[in-house]
């Protein structure tokens, strides 16, 4: 897989994660990193980042790590533990994902999300189902 080309295509494509500010930083075999600027529009009513926003960052970076060998997949399960609140004092979040298992039918990934001060704010595990390439419209 041409990782530079994938990064460029990811940045130029229209998708939900991009709409909320998620930006893919790097991708390599079994690993991906992404960041998200912390802006007030992403807060919940109590003044912290909305859990769905954090889940989107985690799912996006894990999905990119899962794609790193060219297997097209879709999320079948995701678990994210929120360990520390993200508030207005944080400037950005960084998600780092690694593939734990590349299988014929499933790909299992782990993720950690850090604030800009290096503190772990969330950690999780995501599982993806490998799709039959004949049914996939999106190509890498």
Coordinates of N, CA, C and O in Angstrom, one line a residue:
X1 N 0.8 -1.2 0.0 CA 0.0 0.0 0.0 C 0.9 1.2 0.0 O 1.9 1.3 0.7
X2 N 0.5 2.2 -0.8 CA 1.2 3.5 -0.8 C 0.6 4.4 0.3 O -0.5 5.0 0.1
X3 N 1.3 4.5 1.4 CA 0.7 5.2 2.6 C 0.6 6.7 2.3 O -0.4 7.4 2.8
X4 N 1.5 7.3 1.6 CA 1.4 8.7 1.3 C 0.2 9.0 0.4 O -0.5 10.0 0.7
X5 N -0.1 8.2 -0.5 CA -1.2 8.3 -1.4 C -2.5 8.2 -0.6 O -3.5 8.9 -0.7
X6 N -2.5 7.2 0.3 CA -3.7 7.0 1.2 C -3.9 8.2 2.1 O -5.1 8.7 2.2
X7 N -2.9 8.8 2.7 CA -3.0 10.0 3.5 C -3.6 11.1 2.7 O -4.5 11.8 3.2
X8 N -3.1 11.3 1.5 CA -3.6 12.4 0.6 C -5.1 12.2 0.3 O -5.9 13.1 0.4
X9 N -5.5 10.9 -0.1 CA -6.9 10.6 -0.4 C -7.8 10.8 0.8 O -8.9 11.3 0.7
X10 N -7.3 10.4 2.0 CA -8.1 10.6 3.2 C -8.3 12.0 3.5 O -9.4 12.4 3.8
X11 N -7.3 12.9 3.3 CA -7.5 14.3 3.6 C -8.4 15.0 2.6 O -9.1 15.9 2.9
X12 N -8.4 14.5 1.4 CA -9.2 15.1 0.3 C -10.7 14.5 0.2 O -11.5 15.1 -0.5
X13 N -11.0 13.5 1.0 CA -12.3 12.9 0.9 C -13.2 13.6 1.9 O -12.8 14.2 2.9
X14 N -14.5 13.5 1.6 CA -15.6 14.0 2.4 C -16.1 12.9 3.3 O -16.6 11.9 2.9
X15 N -16.0 13.1 4.6 CA -16.5 12.1 5.6 C -16.8 12.8 6.9 O -16.2 13.8 7.2
X16 N -17.6 12.1 7.7 CA -18.0 12.6 9.0 C -16.9 13.0 9.9 O -16.8 14.1 10.5
X17 N -15.9 12.1 10.1 CA -14.8 12.4 11.0 C -14.0 13.7 10.6 O -13.7 14.5 11.4
X18 N -13.9 13.9 9.3 CA -13.2 15.1 8.8 C -14.1 16.3 9.0 O -13.5 17.4 9.3
X19 N -15.4 16.1 9.0 CA -16.3 17.3 9.2 C -16.1 17.8 10.7 O -16.3 19.0 10.9
X20 N -15.8 16.9 11.6 CA -15.7 17.4 13.0 C -14.3 17.7 13.3 O -14.0 18.1 14.4
X21 N -13.3 17.5 12.4 CA -12.0 18.0 12.6 C -10.9 16.9 12.7 O -9.7 17.2 12.9
X22 N -11.3 15.6 12.6 CA -10.3 14.6 12.7 C -9.4 14.6 11.5 O -9.8 14.7 10.4
X23 N -8.1 14.6 11.8 CA -7.1 14.6 10.7 C -6.1 13.4 10.9 O -5.5 13.3 11.9
X24 N -6.0 12.6 9.8 CA -5.0 11.5 9.9 C -3.6 12.1 9.8 O -3.3 12.8 8.8
X25 N -2.7 11.7 10.7 CA -1.4 12.2 10.8 C -0.4 11.2 10.1 O 0.5 11.7 9.3
X26 N -0.6 9.9 10.3 CA 0.3 9.0 9.8 C -0.3 7.6 9.7 O -1.3 7.3 10.5
X27 N 0.1 6.8 8.8 CA -0.3 5.4 8.7 C 0.9 4.6 8.2 O 1.7 5.0 7.4
X28 N 1.0 3.4 8.8 CA 2.1 2.4 8.4 C 1.5 1.0 8.7 O 0.3 0.9 9.1
X29 N 2.3 0.0 8.5 CA 1.8 -1.3 8.6 C 1.3 -1.6 10.1 O 2.1 -1.7 11.0
X30 N 0.0 -1.7 10.2 CA -0.6 -2.0 11.5 C -0.6 -0.8 12.5 O -0.9 -1.1 13.7
X31 N -0.4 0.4 12.1 CA -0.4 1.5 13.0 C -0.9 2.8 12.3 O -0.8 2.9 11.1
X32 N -1.6 3.6 13.0 CA -2.1 4.9 12.5 C -2.2 5.9 13.7 O -2.4 5.5 14.8
X33 N -2.0 7.2 13.3 CA -2.2 8.2 14.3 C -3.0 9.3 13.7 O -2.9 9.6 12.5
X34 N -3.9 9.9 14.5 CA -4.7 11.0 14.1 C -4.9 12.0 15.2 O -4.6 11.7 16.4
X35 N -5.3 13.3 14.8 CA -5.5 14.3 15.8 C -6.8 15.0 15.6 O -7.4 14.9 14.5
X36 N -7.3 15.6 16.7 CA -8.5 16.4 16.7 C -8.3 17.6 17.5 O -8.0 17.6 18.7
X37 N -8.5 18.8 16.9 CA -8.5 20.0 17.7 C -9.6 20.1 18.7 O -10.8 19.7 18.3
X38 N -9.4 20.5 19.9 CA -10.5 20.7 20.9 C -11.1 22.1 20.7 O -10.4 23.1 20.9
X39 N -12.3 22.1 20.3 CA -13.1 23.3 20.1 C -14.4 23.2 20.8 O -15.0 22.1 21.0
X40 N -15.0 24.4 21.2 CA -16.2 24.4 22.0 C -17.4 23.6 21.4 O -18.2 23.1 22.1
X41 N -17.4 23.6 20.1 CA -18.5 23.0 19.4 C -18.6 21.5 19.6 O -19.6 20.8 19.4
X42 N -17.5 20.9 20.1 CA -17.4 19.5 20.4 C -17.8 19.1 21.8 O -17.7 17.9 22.2
X43 N -18.1 20.1 22.7 CA -18.3 19.9 24.1 C -19.8 19.4 24.3 O -20.7 19.7 23.5
X44 N -20.0 18.7 25.4 CA -21.3 18.4 25.8 C -21.8 19.5 26.8 O -21.0 20.4 27.1
X45 N -23.0 19.4 27.3 CA -23.5 20.4 28.2 C -22.8 20.7 29.5 O -22.9 21.7 30.1
X46 N -22.0 19.7 29.9 CA -21.2 19.9 31.2 C -19.8 20.4 30.9 O -19.0 20.5 31.8
X47 N -19.5 20.7 29.6 CA -18.2 21.4 29.4 C -17.0 20.4 29.1 O -15.9 20.9 29.2
X48 N -17.3 19.2 28.7 CA -16.2 18.3 28.3 C -16.5 17.8 26.9 O -17.6 17.9 26.4
X49 N -15.5 17.2 26.3 CA -15.7 16.6 25.0 C -16.8 15.6 25.0 O -16.8 14.7 25.9
X50 N -17.7 15.6 24.0 CA -18.8 14.7 23.9 C -18.2 13.3 23.7 O -17.3 13.1 22.9
X51 N -18.8 12.3 24.4 CA -18.3 10.9 24.2 C -18.3 10.4 22.8 O -17.4 9.6 22.4
X52 N -19.3 10.8 22.0 CA -19.4 10.4 20.6 C -18.3 10.9 19.8 O -17.8 10.3 18.8
X53 N -17.8 12.1 20.1 CA -16.7 12.7 19.4 C -15.4 11.9 19.7 O -14.6 11.6 18.8
X54 N -15.2 11.5 21.0 CA -14.0 10.7 21.3 C -14.1 9.3 20.6 O -13.1 8.9 20.1
X55 N -15.3 8.8 20.6 CA -15.5 7.5 19.9 C -15.2 7.6 18.4 O -14.5 6.7 17.8
X56 N -15.6 8.7 17.8 CA -15.3 8.9 16.4 C -13.8 9.0 16.1 O -13.3 8.4 15.2
X57 N -13.1 9.7 17.0 CA -11.6 9.7 16.8 C -11.0 8.3 16.9 O -10.2 7.9 16.1
X58 N -11.5 7.6 17.9 CA -10.9 6.2 18.2 C -11.3 5.3 17.0 O -10.4 4.6 16.5
X59 N -12.5 5.3 16.6 CA -12.9 4.4 15.5 C -12.2 4.8 14.2 O -11.8 3.9 13.4
X60 N -12.0 6.1 13.9 CA -11.3 6.5 12.7 C -9.9 6.1 12.7 O -9.4 5.5 11.7
X61 N -9.2 6.3 13.8 CA -7.7 6.0 13.8 C -7.6 4.4 13.8 O -6.7 3.9 13.1
X62 N -8.4 3.7 14.5 CA -8.4 2.2 14.4 C -8.7 1.7 13.0 O -8.1 0.8 12.6
X63 N -9.7 2.3 12.4 CA -10.1 1.9 11.1 C -9.0 2.1 10.1 O -8.8 1.3 9.2
X64 N -8.2 3.2 10.2 CA -7.1 3.4 9.3 C -6.0 2.4 9.6 O -5.4 1.9 8.6
X65 N -5.7 2.1 10.8 CA -4.7 1.0 11.1 C -5.2 -0.3 10.5 O -4.4 -1.0 10.0
X66 N -6.5 -0.6 10.6 CA -7.0 -1.8 10.1 C -6.8 -1.9 8.5 O -6.6 -2.9 8.0
X67 N -6.9 -0.7 7.9 CA -6.8 -0.6 6.4 C -5.3 -0.7 6.0 O -5.1 -0.7 4.8
X68 N -4.4 -0.7 6.9 CA -3.0 -0.5 6.5 C -2.4 -1.6 5.7 O -1.4 -1.4 5.1
X69 N -3.1 -2.7 5.6 CA -2.6 -3.8 4.7 C -3.5 -3.9 3.5 O -3.4 -4.9 2.7
X70 N -4.4 -3.0 3.3 CA -5.3 -3.0 2.1 C -6.6 -3.8 2.3 O -7.4 -3.8 1.4
X71 N -6.8 -4.4 3.5 CA -8.1 -5.1 3.7 C -9.2 -4.1 4.0 O -9.1 -3.4 5.0
X72 N -10.2 -4.1 3.2 CA -11.3 -3.2 3.5 C -12.2 -3.8 4.5 O -12.6 -5.0 4.4
X73 N -12.5 -3.1 5.6 CA -13.3 -3.6 6.7 C -14.2 -2.6 7.3 O -14.2 -1.4 6.9
X74 N -15.1 -3.1 8.1 CA -16.1 -2.2 8.7 C -16.2 -2.6 10.2 O -16.0 -3.7 10.6
X75 N -16.5 -1.6 11.0 CA -16.5 -1.8 12.5 C -17.7 -2.8 12.9 O -18.8 -2.6 12.4
X76 N -17.3 -3.8 13.7 CA -18.4 -4.6 14.2 C -18.5 -4.5 15.7 O -19.6 -4.8 16.3
X77 N -17.5 -3.9 16.3 CA -17.6 -3.7 17.8 C -16.5 -2.7 18.2 O -15.4 -2.7 17.7
X78 N -16.9 -1.9 19.2 CA -15.9 -0.9 19.7 C -16.2 -0.7 21.2 O -17.3 -0.5 21.6
X79 N -15.1 -0.7 22.0 CA -15.3 -0.3 23.4 C -14.2 0.7 23.7 O -13.1 0.6 23.4
X80 N -14.7 1.8 24.3 CA -13.8 2.9 24.7 C -14.0 3.3 26.1 O -15.1 3.6 26.5
X81 N -13.0 3.2 26.9 CA -13.0 3.7 28.3 C -12.5 5.1 28.4 O -11.4 5.4 27.9
X82 N -13.3 6.0 28.9 CA -12.9 7.4 29.1 C -12.2 7.5 30.5 O -12.8 7.1 31.5
X83 N -11.0 7.9 30.5 CA -10.2 7.9 31.7 C -10.0 9.2 32.3 O -9.7 9.3 33.5
X84 N -10.1 10.3 31.5 CA -9.9 11.6 32.0 C -10.7 12.6 31.2 O -10.8 12.4 30.0
X85 N -11.3 13.6 31.8 CA -12.1 14.5 31.1 C -11.2 15.4 30.2 O -10.1 15.8 30.6
X86 N -11.8 15.8 29.0 CA -11.1 16.7 28.1 C -11.9 18.0 28.2 O -13.1 18.0 27.9
X87 N -11.3 19.1 28.6 CA -12.0 20.4 28.7 C -11.3 21.5 27.9 O -10.4 21.2 27.1
X88 N -11.7 22.7 28.1 CA -11.2 23.8 27.3 C -9.7 24.1 27.5 O -9.1 24.7 26.7
X89 N -9.1 23.5 28.6 CA -7.7 23.7 28.8 C -6.8 22.8 27.8 O -5.7 23.0 27.6
X90 N -7.5 21.8 27.2 CA -6.8 21.0 26.2 C -7.0 21.6 24.8 O -8.0 22.1 24.5
X91 N -5.9 21.6 24.1 CA -5.9 22.2 22.7 C -6.2 21.2 21.6 O -6.7 21.5 20.6
X92 N -5.7 19.9 21.8 CA -6.0 18.9 20.8 C -5.9 17.5 21.5 O -5.4 17.3 22.6
X93 N -6.5 16.5 20.8 CA -6.4 15.1 21.2 C -5.6 14.4 20.1 O -5.8 14.6 18.9
X94 N -4.8 13.4 20.5 CA -4.1 12.6 19.6 C -4.5 11.1 19.8 O -4.4 10.6 20.9
X95 N -4.9 10.4 18.7 CA -5.2 9.0 18.8 C -4.2 8.2 18.2 O -3.7 8.5 17.1
X96 N -3.8 7.1 18.9 CA -2.7 6.2 18.3 C -3.3 4.8 18.4 O -3.7 4.3 19.5
X97 N -3.3 4.1 17.2 CA -3.9 2.8 17.1 C -2.9 1.8 16.6 O -2.1 2.1 15.7
X98 N -3.0 0.6 17.1 CA -2.2 -0.5 16.6 C -3.1 -1.8 16.4 O -4.0 -2.0 17.2
X99 N -2.8 -2.5 15.3 CA -3.5 -3.7 15.1 C -2.9 -4.8 16.0 O -1.7 -5.0 16.0
X100 N -3.8 -5.5 16.6 CA -3.4 -6.7 17.5 C -3.5 -8.0 16.7 O -2.8 -8.9 17.0
X101 N -4.4 -8.0 15.7 CA -4.6 -9.2 15.0 C -5.1 -8.9 13.6 O -6.1 -8.2 13.4
X102 N -4.4 -9.4 12.5 CA -4.9 -9.3 11.2 C -5.3 -10.7 10.8 O -4.5 -11.6 10.6
X103 N -6.7 -10.9 10.7 CA -7.2 -12.2 10.3 C -7.8 -12.1 8.9 O -7.9 -11.1 8.3
X104 N -8.3 -13.3 8.5 CA -9.0 -13.4 7.2 C -10.3 -12.7 7.2 O -10.8 -12.2 6.3
X105 N -11.0 -12.8 8.4 CA -12.3 -12.3 8.6 C -12.5 -11.2 9.5 O -13.4 -10.4 9.5
X106 N -11.5 -11.0 10.5 CA -11.6 -9.9 11.4 C -10.2 -9.3 11.6 O -9.2 -10.0 11.4
X107 N -10.2 -8.1 12.0 CA -9.0 -7.3 12.4 C -9.3 -6.7 13.8 O -10.4 -6.1 14.0
X108 N -8.4 -6.9 14.7 CA -8.6 -6.4 16.1 C -7.6 -5.3 16.3 O -6.4 -5.5 16.1
X109 N -8.0 -4.2 16.9 CA -7.1 -3.0 17.1 C -7.2 -2.5 18.5 O -8.2 -2.7 19.2
X110 N -6.2 -1.9 19.0 CA -6.2 -1.2 20.3 C -5.9 0.3 20.0 O -5.3 0.7 19.0
X111 N -6.5 1.1 20.9 CA -6.3 2.6 20.7 C -6.0 3.2 22.1 O -6.6 2.8 23.1
X112 N -5.2 4.3 22.0 CA -5.1 5.2 23.2 C -5.2 6.6 22.6 O -4.7 6.9 21.6
X113 N -5.9 7.4 23.4 CA -6.1 8.8 23.0 C -5.5 9.7 24.1 O -5.7 9.4 25.3
X114 N -4.6 10.6 23.7 CA -3.9 11.5 24.6 C -4.3 12.9 24.4 O -4.7 13.3 23.3
X115 N -4.2 13.7 25.5 CA -4.4 15.2 25.3 C -3.0 15.7 24.9 O -2.0 15.0 24.8
X116 N -3.0 17.0 24.6 CA -1.7 17.7 24.2 C -0.7 17.7 25.3 O 0.5 18.1 25.0
X117 N -1.0 17.4 26.5 CA 0.0 17.3 27.6 C 0.5 15.9 27.8 O 1.2 15.7 28.8
X118 N 0.1 15.0 26.9 CA 0.6 13.6 27.0 C -0.2 12.7 28.0 O 0.2 11.6 28.2
X119 N -1.2 13.2 28.6 CA -2.0 12.4 29.5 C -3.0 11.5 28.7 O -3.6 12.0 27.7
X120 N -3.1 10.2 29.1 CA -4.1 9.3 28.4 C -5.5 9.7 28.9 O -5.8 9.7 30.1
X121 N -6.3 10.0 27.9 CA -7.7 10.4 28.2 C -8.7 9.3 27.9 O -9.8 9.3 28.4
X122 N -8.3 8.3 27.1 CA -9.2 7.2 26.7 C -8.4 6.1 26.2 O -7.3 6.3 25.6
X123 N -8.9 4.9 26.3 CA -8.3 3.7 25.7 C -9.4 2.7 25.3 O -10.4 2.6 26.0
X124 N -9.1 1.9 24.3 CA -10.2 1.0 23.8 C -9.7 -0.1 22.9 O -8.5 -0.2 22.6
X125 N -10.7 -0.9 22.5 CA -10.4 -2.0 21.6 C -11.5 -2.0 20.6 O -12.7 -1.9 20.9
X126 N -11.2 -2.2 19.3 CA -12.1 -2.2 18.2 C -11.9 -3.4 17.3 O -10.8 -3.8 17.1
X127 N -13.0 -4.0 16.9 CA -12.9 -5.1 16.0 C -13.6 -4.8 14.7 O -14.7 -4.2 14.7
X128 N -13.0 -5.2 13.6 CA -13.5 -4.9 12.2 C -13.7 -6.2 11.5 O -12.9 -7.2 11.6
X129 N -14.8 -6.2 10.7 CA -15.0 -7.4 9.8 C -14.5 -7.1 8.4 O -14.8 -6.0 7.8
X130 N -13.7 -8.0 7.9 CA -13.1 -7.8 6.6 C -14.2 -8.1 5.5 O -14.8 -9.2 5.5
X131 N -14.4 -7.1 4.6 CA -15.4 -7.2 3.6 C -14.9 -7.9 2.3 O -13.7 -7.8 2.0
X132 N -15.8 -8.5 1.6 CA -15.5 -9.1 0.3 C -15.3 -8.0 -0.6 O -16.2 -7.1 -0.8
X133 N -14.1 -8.0 -1.2 CA -13.8 -6.8 -2.1 C -14.7 -6.6 -3.3 O -14.8 -5.6 -3.8
X134 N -15.5 -7.7 -3.7 CA -16.4 -7.6 -4.8 C -17.6 -6.7 -4.4 O -18.3 -6.1 -5.3
X135 N -17.9 -6.5 -3.1 CA -19.1 -5.7 -2.7 C -18.7 -4.3 -2.3 O -19.6 -3.5 -1.9
X136 N -17.4 -4.0 -2.3 CA -16.9 -2.7 -1.8 C -16.8 -1.7 -2.9 O -16.2 -2.0 -3.9
X137 N -17.4 -0.6 -2.7 CA -17.3 0.5 -3.6 C -16.1 1.4 -3.5 O -15.5 1.9 -4.4
X138 N -15.7 1.5 -2.2 CA -14.5 2.4 -1.9 C -13.2 1.6 -2.2 O -13.1 0.4 -1.9
X139 N -12.3 2.2 -2.8 CA -11.0 1.6 -3.1 C -9.9 2.4 -2.6 O -9.9 3.6 -2.6
X140 N -8.8 1.7 -2.1 CA -7.7 2.4 -1.5 C -6.8 3.0 -2.7 O -6.8 2.5 -3.7

